[in-house]
GROMACS .gro file of C-alpha atoms in nm:
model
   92
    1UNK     CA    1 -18.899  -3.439   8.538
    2UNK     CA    2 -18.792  -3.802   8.394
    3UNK     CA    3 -18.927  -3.914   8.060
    4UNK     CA    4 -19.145  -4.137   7.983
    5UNK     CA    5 -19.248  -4.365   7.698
    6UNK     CA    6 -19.328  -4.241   7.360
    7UNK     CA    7 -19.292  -4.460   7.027
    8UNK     CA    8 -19.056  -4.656   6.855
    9UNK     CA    9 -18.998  -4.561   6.498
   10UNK     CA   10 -18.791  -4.723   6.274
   11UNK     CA   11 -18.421  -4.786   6.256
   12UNK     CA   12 -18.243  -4.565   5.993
   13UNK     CA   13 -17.949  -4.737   5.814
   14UNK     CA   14 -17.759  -4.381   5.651
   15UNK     CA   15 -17.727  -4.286   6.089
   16UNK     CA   16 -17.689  -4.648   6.171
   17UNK     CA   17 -17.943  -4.512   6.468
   18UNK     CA   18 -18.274  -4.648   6.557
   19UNK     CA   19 -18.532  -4.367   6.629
   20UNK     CA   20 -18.768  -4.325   6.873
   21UNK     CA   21 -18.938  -4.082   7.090
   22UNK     CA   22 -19.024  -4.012   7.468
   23UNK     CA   23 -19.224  -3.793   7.654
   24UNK     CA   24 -19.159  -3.471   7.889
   25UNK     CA   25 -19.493  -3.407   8.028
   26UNK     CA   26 -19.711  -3.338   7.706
   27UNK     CA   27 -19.436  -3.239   7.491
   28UNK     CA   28 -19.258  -3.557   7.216
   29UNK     CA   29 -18.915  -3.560   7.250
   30UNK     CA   30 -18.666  -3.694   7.004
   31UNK     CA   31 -18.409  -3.951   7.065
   32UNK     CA   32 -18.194  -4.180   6.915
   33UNK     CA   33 -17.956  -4.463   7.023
   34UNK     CA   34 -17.657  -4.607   6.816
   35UNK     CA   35 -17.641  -4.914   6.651
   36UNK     CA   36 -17.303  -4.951   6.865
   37UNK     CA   37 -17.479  -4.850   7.154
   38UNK     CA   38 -17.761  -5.103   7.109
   39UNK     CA   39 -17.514  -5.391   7.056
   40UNK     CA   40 -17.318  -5.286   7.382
   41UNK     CA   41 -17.648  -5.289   7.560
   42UNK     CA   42 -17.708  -5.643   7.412
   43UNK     CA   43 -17.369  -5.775   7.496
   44UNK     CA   44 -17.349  -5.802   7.085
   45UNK     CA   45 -17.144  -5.676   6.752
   46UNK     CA   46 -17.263  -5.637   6.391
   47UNK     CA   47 -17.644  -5.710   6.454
   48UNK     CA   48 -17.823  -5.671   6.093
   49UNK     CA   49 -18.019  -5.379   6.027
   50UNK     CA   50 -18.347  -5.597   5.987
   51UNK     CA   51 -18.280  -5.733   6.314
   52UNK     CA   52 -18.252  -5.346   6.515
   53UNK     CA   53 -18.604  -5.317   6.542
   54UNK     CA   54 -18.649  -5.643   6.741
   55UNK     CA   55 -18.320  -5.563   6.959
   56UNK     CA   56 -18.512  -5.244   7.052
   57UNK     CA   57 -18.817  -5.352   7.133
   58UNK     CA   58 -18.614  -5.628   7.384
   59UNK     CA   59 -18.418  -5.365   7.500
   60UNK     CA   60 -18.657  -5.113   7.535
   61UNK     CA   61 -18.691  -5.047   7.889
   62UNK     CA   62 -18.317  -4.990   7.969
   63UNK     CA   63 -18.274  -4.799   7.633
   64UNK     CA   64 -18.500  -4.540   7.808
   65UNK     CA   65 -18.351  -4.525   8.087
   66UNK     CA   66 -18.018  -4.425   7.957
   67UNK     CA   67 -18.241  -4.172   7.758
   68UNK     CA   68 -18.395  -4.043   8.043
   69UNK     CA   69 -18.105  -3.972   8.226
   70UNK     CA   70 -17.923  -3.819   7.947
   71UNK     CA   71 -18.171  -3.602   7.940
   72UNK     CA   72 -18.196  -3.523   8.311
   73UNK     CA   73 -17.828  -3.438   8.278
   74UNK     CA   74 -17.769  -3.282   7.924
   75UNK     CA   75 -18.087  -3.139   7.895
   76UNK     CA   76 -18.206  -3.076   7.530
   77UNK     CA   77 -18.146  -2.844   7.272
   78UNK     CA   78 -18.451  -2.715   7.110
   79UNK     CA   79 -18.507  -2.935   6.780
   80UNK     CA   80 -18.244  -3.169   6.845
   81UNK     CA   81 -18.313  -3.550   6.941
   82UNK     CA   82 -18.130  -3.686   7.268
   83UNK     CA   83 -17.853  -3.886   7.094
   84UNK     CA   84 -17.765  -4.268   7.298
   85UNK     CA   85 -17.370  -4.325   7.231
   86UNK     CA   86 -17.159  -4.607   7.310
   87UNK     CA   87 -16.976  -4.361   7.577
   88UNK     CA   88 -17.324  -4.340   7.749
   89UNK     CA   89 -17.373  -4.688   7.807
   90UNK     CA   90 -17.007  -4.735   7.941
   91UNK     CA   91 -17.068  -4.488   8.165
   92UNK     CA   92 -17.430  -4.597   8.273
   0.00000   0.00000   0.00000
């Protein structure tokens, strides 16, 4: 089963990760994606921090994508968040 939208949260500067979850049926799932990862989605270096929520919310649709089939292919491990790196967009 693919996920589907959940929230975005907030971007958190000490894991230079914005936060945000999707869905697996009725269950909230985790997931983050890299700063480095959001600029390599964008086509961009060294966006500001005040600037990651907007990139996300532009960005949004193929950020869960790649989450979704992370997921699909990782799977999850129980309390922790499906983690977006650089090396899954390259590969995407």
């Amino acid at each position: 089963m693919q996920l589907t939208r959940g929230r975005p949260l907030r971007y958190d500067a000490k894991r230079m990760a914005f936060l945000f979850t999707m869905m697996h049926g009725a269950n909230s799932v985790d997931c983050e994606i890299s700063s480095s990862a959001l600029d390599d989605l964008d086509g961009t270096k060294g966006t500001l921090p005040v600037q990651r929520e907007a990139q996300f919310m532009r960005l949004r649709q193929m950020v869960e994508r790649v989450a979704s089939v992370t997921f699909e292919r990782q799977g999850q491990l129980k309390g922790e968040p499906v983690r977006i790196f650089s090396k899954h967009i390259k590969a995407f």
